[in-house]
Short mmCIF file of C-alpha atoms in Angstrom, two decimals:
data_model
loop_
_atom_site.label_atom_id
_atom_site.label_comp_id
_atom_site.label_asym_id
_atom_site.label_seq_id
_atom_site.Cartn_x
_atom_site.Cartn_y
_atom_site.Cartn_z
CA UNK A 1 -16.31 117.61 -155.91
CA UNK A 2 -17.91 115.79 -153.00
CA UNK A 3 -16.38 112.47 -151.82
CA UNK A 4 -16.93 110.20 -148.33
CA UNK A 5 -14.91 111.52 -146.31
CA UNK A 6 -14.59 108.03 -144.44
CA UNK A 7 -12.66 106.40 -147.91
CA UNK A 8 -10.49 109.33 -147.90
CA UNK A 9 -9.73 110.56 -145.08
CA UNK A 10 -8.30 108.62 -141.19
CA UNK A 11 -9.82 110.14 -138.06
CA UNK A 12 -6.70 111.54 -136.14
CA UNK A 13 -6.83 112.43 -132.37
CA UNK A 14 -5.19 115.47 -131.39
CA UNK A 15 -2.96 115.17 -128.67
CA UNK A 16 -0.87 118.36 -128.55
CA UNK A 17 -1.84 121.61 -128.75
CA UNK A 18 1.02 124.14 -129.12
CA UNK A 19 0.00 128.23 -129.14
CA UNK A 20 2.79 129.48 -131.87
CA UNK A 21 1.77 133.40 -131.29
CA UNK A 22 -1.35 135.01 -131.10
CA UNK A 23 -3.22 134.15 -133.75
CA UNK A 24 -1.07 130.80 -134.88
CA UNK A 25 -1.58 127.29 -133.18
CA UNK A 26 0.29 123.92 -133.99
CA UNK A 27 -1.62 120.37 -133.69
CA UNK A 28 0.04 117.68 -133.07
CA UNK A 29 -1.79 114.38 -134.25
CA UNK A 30 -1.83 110.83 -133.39
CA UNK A 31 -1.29 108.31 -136.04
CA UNK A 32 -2.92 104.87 -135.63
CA UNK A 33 -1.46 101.96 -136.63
CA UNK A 34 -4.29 101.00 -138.57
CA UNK A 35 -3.28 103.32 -141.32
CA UNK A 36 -0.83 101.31 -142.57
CA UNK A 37 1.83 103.94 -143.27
CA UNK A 38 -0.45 105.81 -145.37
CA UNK A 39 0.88 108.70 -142.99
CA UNK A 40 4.56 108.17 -144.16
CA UNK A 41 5.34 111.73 -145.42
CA UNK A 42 8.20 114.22 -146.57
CA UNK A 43 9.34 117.06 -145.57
CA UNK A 44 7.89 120.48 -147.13
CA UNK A 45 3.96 118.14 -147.51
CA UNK A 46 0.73 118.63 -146.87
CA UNK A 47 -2.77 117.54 -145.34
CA UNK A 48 -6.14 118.29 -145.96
CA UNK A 49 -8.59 118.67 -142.96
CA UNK A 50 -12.52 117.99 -143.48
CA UNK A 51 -14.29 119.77 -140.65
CA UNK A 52 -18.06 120.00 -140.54
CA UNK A 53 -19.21 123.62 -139.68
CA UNK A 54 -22.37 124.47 -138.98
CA UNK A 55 -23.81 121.11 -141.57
CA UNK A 56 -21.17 122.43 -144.42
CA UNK A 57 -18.26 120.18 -145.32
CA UNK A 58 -15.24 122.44 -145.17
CA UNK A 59 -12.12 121.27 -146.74
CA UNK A 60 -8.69 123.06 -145.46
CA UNK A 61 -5.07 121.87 -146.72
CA UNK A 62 -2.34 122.77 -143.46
CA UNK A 63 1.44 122.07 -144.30
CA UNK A 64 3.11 119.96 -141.44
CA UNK A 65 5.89 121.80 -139.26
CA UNK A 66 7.44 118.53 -138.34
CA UNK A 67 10.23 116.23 -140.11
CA UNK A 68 9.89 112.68 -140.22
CA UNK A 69 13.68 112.47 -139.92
CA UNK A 70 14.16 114.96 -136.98
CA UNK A 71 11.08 114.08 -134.60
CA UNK A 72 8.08 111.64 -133.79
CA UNK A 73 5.55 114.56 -133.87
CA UNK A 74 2.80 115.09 -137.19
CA UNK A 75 2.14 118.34 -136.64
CA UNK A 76 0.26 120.68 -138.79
CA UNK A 77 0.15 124.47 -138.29
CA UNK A 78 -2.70 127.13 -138.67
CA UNK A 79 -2.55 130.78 -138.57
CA UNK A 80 -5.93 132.77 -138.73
CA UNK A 81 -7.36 133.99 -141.37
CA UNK A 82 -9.61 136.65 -141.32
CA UNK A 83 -12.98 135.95 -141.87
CA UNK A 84 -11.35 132.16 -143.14
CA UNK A 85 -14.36 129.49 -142.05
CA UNK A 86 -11.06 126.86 -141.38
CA UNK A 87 -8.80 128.66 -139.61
CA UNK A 88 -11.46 130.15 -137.03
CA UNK A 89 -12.88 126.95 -136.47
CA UNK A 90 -10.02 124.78 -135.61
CA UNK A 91 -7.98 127.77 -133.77
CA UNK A 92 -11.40 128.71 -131.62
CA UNK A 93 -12.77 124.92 -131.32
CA UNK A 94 -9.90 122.27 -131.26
CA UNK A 95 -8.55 121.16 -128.22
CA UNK A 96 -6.75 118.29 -126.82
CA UNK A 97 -8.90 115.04 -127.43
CA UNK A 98 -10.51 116.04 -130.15
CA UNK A 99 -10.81 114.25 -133.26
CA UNK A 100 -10.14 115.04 -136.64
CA UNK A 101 -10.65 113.50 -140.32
CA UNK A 102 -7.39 113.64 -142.36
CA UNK A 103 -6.18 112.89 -145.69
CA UNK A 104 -2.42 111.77 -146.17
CA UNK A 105 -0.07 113.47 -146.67
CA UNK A 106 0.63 115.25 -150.58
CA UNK A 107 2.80 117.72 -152.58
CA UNK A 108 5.68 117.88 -154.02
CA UNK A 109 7.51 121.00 -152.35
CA UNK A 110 10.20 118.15 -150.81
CA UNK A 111 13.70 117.98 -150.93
CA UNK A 112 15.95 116.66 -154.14
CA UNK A 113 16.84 112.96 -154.14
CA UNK A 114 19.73 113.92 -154.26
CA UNK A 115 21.89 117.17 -152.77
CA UNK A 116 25.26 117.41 -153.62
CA UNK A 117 27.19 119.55 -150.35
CA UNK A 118 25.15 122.59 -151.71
CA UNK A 119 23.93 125.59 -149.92
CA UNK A 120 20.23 125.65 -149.24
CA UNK A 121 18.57 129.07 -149.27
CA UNK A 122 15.23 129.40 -147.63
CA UNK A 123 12.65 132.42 -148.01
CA UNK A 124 9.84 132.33 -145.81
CA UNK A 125 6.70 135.01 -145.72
CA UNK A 126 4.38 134.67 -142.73
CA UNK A 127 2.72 130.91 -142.06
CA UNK A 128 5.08 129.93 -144.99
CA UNK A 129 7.81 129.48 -142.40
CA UNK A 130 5.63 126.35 -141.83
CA UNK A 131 6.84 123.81 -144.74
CA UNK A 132 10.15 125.66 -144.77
CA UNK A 133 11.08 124.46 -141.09
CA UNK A 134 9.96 121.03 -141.97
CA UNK A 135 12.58 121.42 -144.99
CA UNK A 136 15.18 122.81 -142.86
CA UNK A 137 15.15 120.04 -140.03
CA UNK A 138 15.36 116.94 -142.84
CA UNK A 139 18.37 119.02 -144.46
CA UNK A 140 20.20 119.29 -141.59
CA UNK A 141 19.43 115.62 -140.55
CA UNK A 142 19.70 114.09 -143.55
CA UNK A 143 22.98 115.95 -145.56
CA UNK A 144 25.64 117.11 -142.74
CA UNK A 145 27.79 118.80 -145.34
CA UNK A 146 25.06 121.17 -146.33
CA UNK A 147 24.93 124.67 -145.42
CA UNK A 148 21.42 126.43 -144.53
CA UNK A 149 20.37 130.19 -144.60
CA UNK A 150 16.87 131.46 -143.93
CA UNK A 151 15.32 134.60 -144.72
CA UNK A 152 11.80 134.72 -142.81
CA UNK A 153 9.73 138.05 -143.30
CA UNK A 154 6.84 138.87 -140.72
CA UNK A 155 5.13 142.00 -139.40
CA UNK A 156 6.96 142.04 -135.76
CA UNK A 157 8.83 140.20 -133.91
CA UNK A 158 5.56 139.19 -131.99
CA UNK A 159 4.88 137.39 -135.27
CA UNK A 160 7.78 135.00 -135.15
CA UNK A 161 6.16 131.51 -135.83
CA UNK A 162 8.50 128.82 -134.47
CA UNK A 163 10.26 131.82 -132.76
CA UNK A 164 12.18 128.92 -129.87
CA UNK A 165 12.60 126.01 -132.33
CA UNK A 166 14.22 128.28 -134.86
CA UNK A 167 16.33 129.73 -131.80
CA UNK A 168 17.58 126.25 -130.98
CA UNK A 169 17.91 125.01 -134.54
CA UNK A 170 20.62 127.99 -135.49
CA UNK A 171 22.61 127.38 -131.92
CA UNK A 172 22.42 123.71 -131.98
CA UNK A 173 23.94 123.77 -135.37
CA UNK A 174 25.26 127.48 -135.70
CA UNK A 175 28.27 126.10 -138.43
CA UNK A 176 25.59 125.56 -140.90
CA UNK A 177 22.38 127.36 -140.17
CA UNK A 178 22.30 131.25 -140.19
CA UNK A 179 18.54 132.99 -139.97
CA UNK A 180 17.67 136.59 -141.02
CA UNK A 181 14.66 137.96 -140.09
CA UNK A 182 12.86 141.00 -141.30
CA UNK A 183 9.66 143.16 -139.82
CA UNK A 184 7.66 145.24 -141.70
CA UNK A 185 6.64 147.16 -138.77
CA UNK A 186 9.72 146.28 -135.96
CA UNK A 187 9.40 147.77 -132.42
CA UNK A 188 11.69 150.88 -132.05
CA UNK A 189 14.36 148.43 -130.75
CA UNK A 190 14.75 146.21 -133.34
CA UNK A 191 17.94 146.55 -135.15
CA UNK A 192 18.29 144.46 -138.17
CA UNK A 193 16.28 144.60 -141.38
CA UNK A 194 13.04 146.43 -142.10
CA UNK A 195 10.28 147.28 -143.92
CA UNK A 196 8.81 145.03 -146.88
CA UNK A 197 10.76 142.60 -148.68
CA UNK A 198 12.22 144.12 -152.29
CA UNK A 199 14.92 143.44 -154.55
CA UNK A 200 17.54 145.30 -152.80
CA UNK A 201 17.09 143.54 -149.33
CA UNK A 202 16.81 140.21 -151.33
CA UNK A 203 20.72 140.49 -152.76
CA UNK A 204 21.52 141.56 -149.89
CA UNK A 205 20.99 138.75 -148.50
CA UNK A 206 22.56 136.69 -151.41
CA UNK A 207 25.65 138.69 -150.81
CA UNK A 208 25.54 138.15 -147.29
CA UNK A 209 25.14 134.79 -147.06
CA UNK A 210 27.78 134.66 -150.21
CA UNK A 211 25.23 132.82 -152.03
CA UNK A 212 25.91 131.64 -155.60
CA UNK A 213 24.04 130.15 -158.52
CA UNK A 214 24.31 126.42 -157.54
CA UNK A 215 22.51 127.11 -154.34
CA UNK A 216 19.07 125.66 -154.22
CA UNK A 217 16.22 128.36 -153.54
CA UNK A 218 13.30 127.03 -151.48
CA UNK A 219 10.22 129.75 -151.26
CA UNK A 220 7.01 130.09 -149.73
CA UNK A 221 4.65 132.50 -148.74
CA UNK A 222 2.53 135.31 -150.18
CA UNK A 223 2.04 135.92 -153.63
CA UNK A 224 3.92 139.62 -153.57
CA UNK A 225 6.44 137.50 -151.33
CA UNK A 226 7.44 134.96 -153.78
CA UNK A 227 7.42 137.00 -156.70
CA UNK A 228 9.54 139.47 -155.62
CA UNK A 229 12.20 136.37 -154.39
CA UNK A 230 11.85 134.47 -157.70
CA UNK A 231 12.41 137.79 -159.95
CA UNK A 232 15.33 139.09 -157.67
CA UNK A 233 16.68 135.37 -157.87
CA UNK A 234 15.95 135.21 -161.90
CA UNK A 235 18.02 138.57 -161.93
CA UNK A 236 20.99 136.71 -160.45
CA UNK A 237 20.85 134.32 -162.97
CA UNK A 238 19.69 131.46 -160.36
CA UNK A 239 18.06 129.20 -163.16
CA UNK A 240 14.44 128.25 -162.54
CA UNK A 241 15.25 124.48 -162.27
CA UNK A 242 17.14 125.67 -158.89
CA UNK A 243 14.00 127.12 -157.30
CA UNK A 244 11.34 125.57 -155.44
CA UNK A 245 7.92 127.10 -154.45
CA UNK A 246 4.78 126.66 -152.55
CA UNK A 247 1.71 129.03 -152.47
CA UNK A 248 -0.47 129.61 -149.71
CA UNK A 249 -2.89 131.67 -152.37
CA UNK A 250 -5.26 130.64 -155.39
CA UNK A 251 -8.01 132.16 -157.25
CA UNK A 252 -9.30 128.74 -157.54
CA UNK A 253 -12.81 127.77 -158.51
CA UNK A 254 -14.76 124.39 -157.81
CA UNK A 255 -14.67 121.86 -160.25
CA UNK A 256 -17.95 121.89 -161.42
CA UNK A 257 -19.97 123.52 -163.26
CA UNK A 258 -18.26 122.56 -166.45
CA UNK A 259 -17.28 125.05 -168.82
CA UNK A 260 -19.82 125.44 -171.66
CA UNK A 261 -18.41 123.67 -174.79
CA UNK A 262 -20.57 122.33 -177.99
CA UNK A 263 -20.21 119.31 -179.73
CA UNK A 264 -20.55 119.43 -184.09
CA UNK A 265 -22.20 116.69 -185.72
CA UNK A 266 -18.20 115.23 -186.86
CA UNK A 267 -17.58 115.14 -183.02
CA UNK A 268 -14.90 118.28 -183.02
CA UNK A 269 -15.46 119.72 -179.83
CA UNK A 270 -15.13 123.68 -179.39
CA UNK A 271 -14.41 125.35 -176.08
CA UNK A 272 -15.02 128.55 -174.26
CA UNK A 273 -12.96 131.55 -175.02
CA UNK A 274 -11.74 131.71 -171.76
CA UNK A 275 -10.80 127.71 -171.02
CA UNK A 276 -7.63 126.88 -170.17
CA UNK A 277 -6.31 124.60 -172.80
CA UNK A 278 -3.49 121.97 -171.87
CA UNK A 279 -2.00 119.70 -174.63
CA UNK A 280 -2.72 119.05 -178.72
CA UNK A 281 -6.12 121.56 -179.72
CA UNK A 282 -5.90 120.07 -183.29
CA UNK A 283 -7.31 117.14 -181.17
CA UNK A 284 -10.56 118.63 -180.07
CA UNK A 285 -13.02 116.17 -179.94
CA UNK A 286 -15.85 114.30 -178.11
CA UNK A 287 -14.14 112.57 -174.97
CA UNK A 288 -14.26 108.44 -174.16
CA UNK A 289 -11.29 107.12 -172.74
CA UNK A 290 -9.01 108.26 -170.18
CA UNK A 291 -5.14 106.70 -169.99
CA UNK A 292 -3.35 106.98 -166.13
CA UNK A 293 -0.07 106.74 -165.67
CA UNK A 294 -0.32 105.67 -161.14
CA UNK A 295 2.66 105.07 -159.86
CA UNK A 296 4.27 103.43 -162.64
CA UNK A 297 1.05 101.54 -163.85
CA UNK A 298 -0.95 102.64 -166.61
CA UNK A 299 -4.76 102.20 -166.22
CA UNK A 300 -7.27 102.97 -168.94
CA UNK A 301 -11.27 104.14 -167.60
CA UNK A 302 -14.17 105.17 -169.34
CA UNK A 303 -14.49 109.14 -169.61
CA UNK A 304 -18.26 110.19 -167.42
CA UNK A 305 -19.84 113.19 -168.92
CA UNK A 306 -18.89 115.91 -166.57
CA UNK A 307 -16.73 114.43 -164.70
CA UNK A 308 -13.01 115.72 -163.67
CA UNK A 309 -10.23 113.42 -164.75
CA UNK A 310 -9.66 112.72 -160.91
CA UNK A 311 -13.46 111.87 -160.34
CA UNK A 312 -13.39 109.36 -163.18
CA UNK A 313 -10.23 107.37 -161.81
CA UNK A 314 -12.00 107.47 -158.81
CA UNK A 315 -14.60 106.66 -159.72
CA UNK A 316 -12.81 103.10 -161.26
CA UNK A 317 -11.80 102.49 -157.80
CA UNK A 318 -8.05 103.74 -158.34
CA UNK A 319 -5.31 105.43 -156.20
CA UNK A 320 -4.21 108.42 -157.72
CA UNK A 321 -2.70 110.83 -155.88
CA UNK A 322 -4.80 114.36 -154.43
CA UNK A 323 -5.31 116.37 -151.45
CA UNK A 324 -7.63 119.29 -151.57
CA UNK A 325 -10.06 118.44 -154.10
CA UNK A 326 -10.41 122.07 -154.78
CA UNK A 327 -7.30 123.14 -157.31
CA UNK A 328 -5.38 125.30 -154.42
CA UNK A 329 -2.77 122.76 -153.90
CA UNK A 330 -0.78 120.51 -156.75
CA UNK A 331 -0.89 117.27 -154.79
CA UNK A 332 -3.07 115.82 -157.92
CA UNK A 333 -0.77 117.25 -161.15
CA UNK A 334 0.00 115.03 -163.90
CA UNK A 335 1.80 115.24 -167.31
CA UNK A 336 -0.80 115.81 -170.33
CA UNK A 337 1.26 112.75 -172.53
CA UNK A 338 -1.49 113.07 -175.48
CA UNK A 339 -4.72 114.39 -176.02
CA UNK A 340 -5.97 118.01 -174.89
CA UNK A 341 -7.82 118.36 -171.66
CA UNK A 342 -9.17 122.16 -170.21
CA UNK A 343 -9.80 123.52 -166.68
CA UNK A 344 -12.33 126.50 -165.48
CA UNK A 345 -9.17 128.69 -164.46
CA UNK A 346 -5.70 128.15 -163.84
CA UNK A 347 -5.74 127.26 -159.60
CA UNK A 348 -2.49 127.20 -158.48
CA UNK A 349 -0.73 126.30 -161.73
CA UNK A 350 2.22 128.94 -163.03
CA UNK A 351 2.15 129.71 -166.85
CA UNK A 352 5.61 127.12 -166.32
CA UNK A 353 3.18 124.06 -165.69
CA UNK A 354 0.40 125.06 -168.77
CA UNK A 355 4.08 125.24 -171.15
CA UNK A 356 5.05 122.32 -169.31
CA UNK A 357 1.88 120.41 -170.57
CA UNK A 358 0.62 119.85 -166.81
CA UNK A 359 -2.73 120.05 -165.30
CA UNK A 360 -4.70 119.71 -161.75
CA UNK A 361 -6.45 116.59 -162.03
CA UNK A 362 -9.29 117.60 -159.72
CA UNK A 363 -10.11 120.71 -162.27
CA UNK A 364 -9.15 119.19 -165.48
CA UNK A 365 -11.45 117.60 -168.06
CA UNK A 366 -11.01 115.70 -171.27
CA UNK A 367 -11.39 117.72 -174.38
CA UNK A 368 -10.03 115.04 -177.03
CA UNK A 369 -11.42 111.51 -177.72
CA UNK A 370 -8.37 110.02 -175.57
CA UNK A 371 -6.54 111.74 -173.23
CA UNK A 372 -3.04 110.23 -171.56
CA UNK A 373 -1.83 111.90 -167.86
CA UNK A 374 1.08 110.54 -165.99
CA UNK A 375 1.28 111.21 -162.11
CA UNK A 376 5.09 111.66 -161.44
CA UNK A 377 6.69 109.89 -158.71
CA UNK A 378 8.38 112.09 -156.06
#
């Protein structure tokens, strides 16, 4: 999808940069008043960086490290990746002064509304420390009779991201914040827990930490990472409403091309074996209308051939919400309500969101004559 950056994005000068370890750096950006609080955010969200490279538009979504409740700072983090056109580029280029074009913040890996004096449990793999401090800081701001535990895997302890600020957080409020970290590879005097995270080091932990099933799990980081927290959690009978996830990995494709799909001569439309289908199928037909569900008002647009659901709402000059454009983050999911809509490949969804009836906006296309989404409201 290619969109002016100028109507989506702010220009944001950087005015701190912080060297997290070796190959990790933190930004800290300057908000202008002339946003208009369109840089408001939660903790546990995201931002998506447009950098030119070389004459190609690169598009990058970095979770922010800070908390709006514990500290002034925006600050986004990036660790390298290897061989990752993003990463290299801001870690080797970026300095103080710079400027950079920014969306607002997205996502919905945030905090409850409401917390009820539970125990928060955090597991963090790698750079997915990042959202997981931000969630950390707001909790124990924002909900003093909460208790917070933090499991944070990395290769060494070389690799500690946040390695001070995660020092001060547990002795500043050492009643209700207890961090356990493990190393994959430790150096020869590390004492606590090694090698890769499994099942067995994963209840430990719940016993540890006496953990129960009313404690709120909050997970991010590699794929093997989370799985093997949800399915250890799952085994403890932690239901899934009680755990939260973000992925820092997708198999995710561009939006376009579309995939193939043929049109009979009574406008039933038929698909591609391989489509994902979200919503009715008995409803197959030649697309025209599109019903949105923004923020509590609904809006109804023509469908464009081609076109994403997200392109043609934007296309009608509407505000709904997205970040990466690209189907690696959730910032634009909505609620199929009626009608049947299809996407290339999955992205980031989970096979909970296609039973759920959700799609990514920014991938998704209509499949039925009308076709109803509603963008919750987090």
């Amino acid at each position: 999808m290619s969109l002016d950056k100028t109507k989506v994005c702010h220009e944001l000068k950087v005015i701190d940069r912080i060297q997290e370890t070796e190959d990790t750096i933190s930004l800290v950006l300057e908000i202008p008043r002339t946003t208009g609080g369109k840089f408001m955010y939660k903790a546990g969200q995201f931002v998506t960086v447009f950098l030119d490279i070389q004459g190609e538009e690169v598009r990058r979504s970095y979770s922010l490290a800070s908390s709006p409740e514990f500290e002034t700072d925006f600050k986004i983090t990036i660790k390298l990746v290897p061989g990752g056109k993003g990463s290299t580029y801001l870690i080797n280029n970026v300095k103080v002064g710079d400027k950079l074009w920014v969306t607002p913040p997205a996502g919905h890996f945030c905090l409850p509304q409401t917390i009820h004096n539970q125990t928060l449990a955090f597991f963090a793999g790698g750079s997915g420390i990042t959202p997981i401090i931000s969630l950390i800081k707001s909790a124990l701001k924002l909900h003093p009779n909460t208790r917070c535990v933090l499991l944070y895997q990395n290769r060494s302890e070389a690799n500690i991201i946040f390695k001070k600020e995660l020092t001060d957080l547990a002795t500043k409020y050492a009643s209700r914040l207890n961090i356990e970290f493990i190393f994959s590879k430790p150096s020869p005097s590390w004492t606590g827990l090694s090698g890769r995270i499994d099942q067995d080091k994963i209840l430990g932990f719940f016993e540890r930490q006496k953990l129960n099933q009313e404690a709120l799990q909050f997970i991010c980081g590699p794929e093997g990472f989370m799985n093997a927290v949800v399915s250890s959690l799952i085994s403890k009978q932690v239901d899934k409403s009680r755990i939260f996830k973000e992925s820092f990995t997708v198999a995710a494709s561009p939006a376009s091309p579309a995939t193939p799909a043929s049109l009979s001569e009574d406008n039933d439309l038929t698909l591609d074996s391989e489509a994902i289908v979200i919503g009715d199928k008995s409803k197959l037909s030649a697309p025209e209308t599109i019903e949105a569900s923004i923020e509590g008002q609904l809006h109804t647009v023509a469908y464009k051939k081609d076109k994403t659901i997200l392109e043609c709402l934007l296309d009608a000059e509407l505000n709904p919400p997205y970040s990466c454009l690209d189907g690696a983050c959730m910032a634009c999911i909505a609620k199929v309500q009626d009608g049947v809509v299809y996407q290339n490949d999955m992205g980031i969804l989970t096979d909970d969101n296609i039973e759920a009836g959700e799609c990514l906006t920014c991938q998704a296309r209509p499949a039925s004559k009308n076709v109803k989404v509603t963008y919750e409201i987090f």
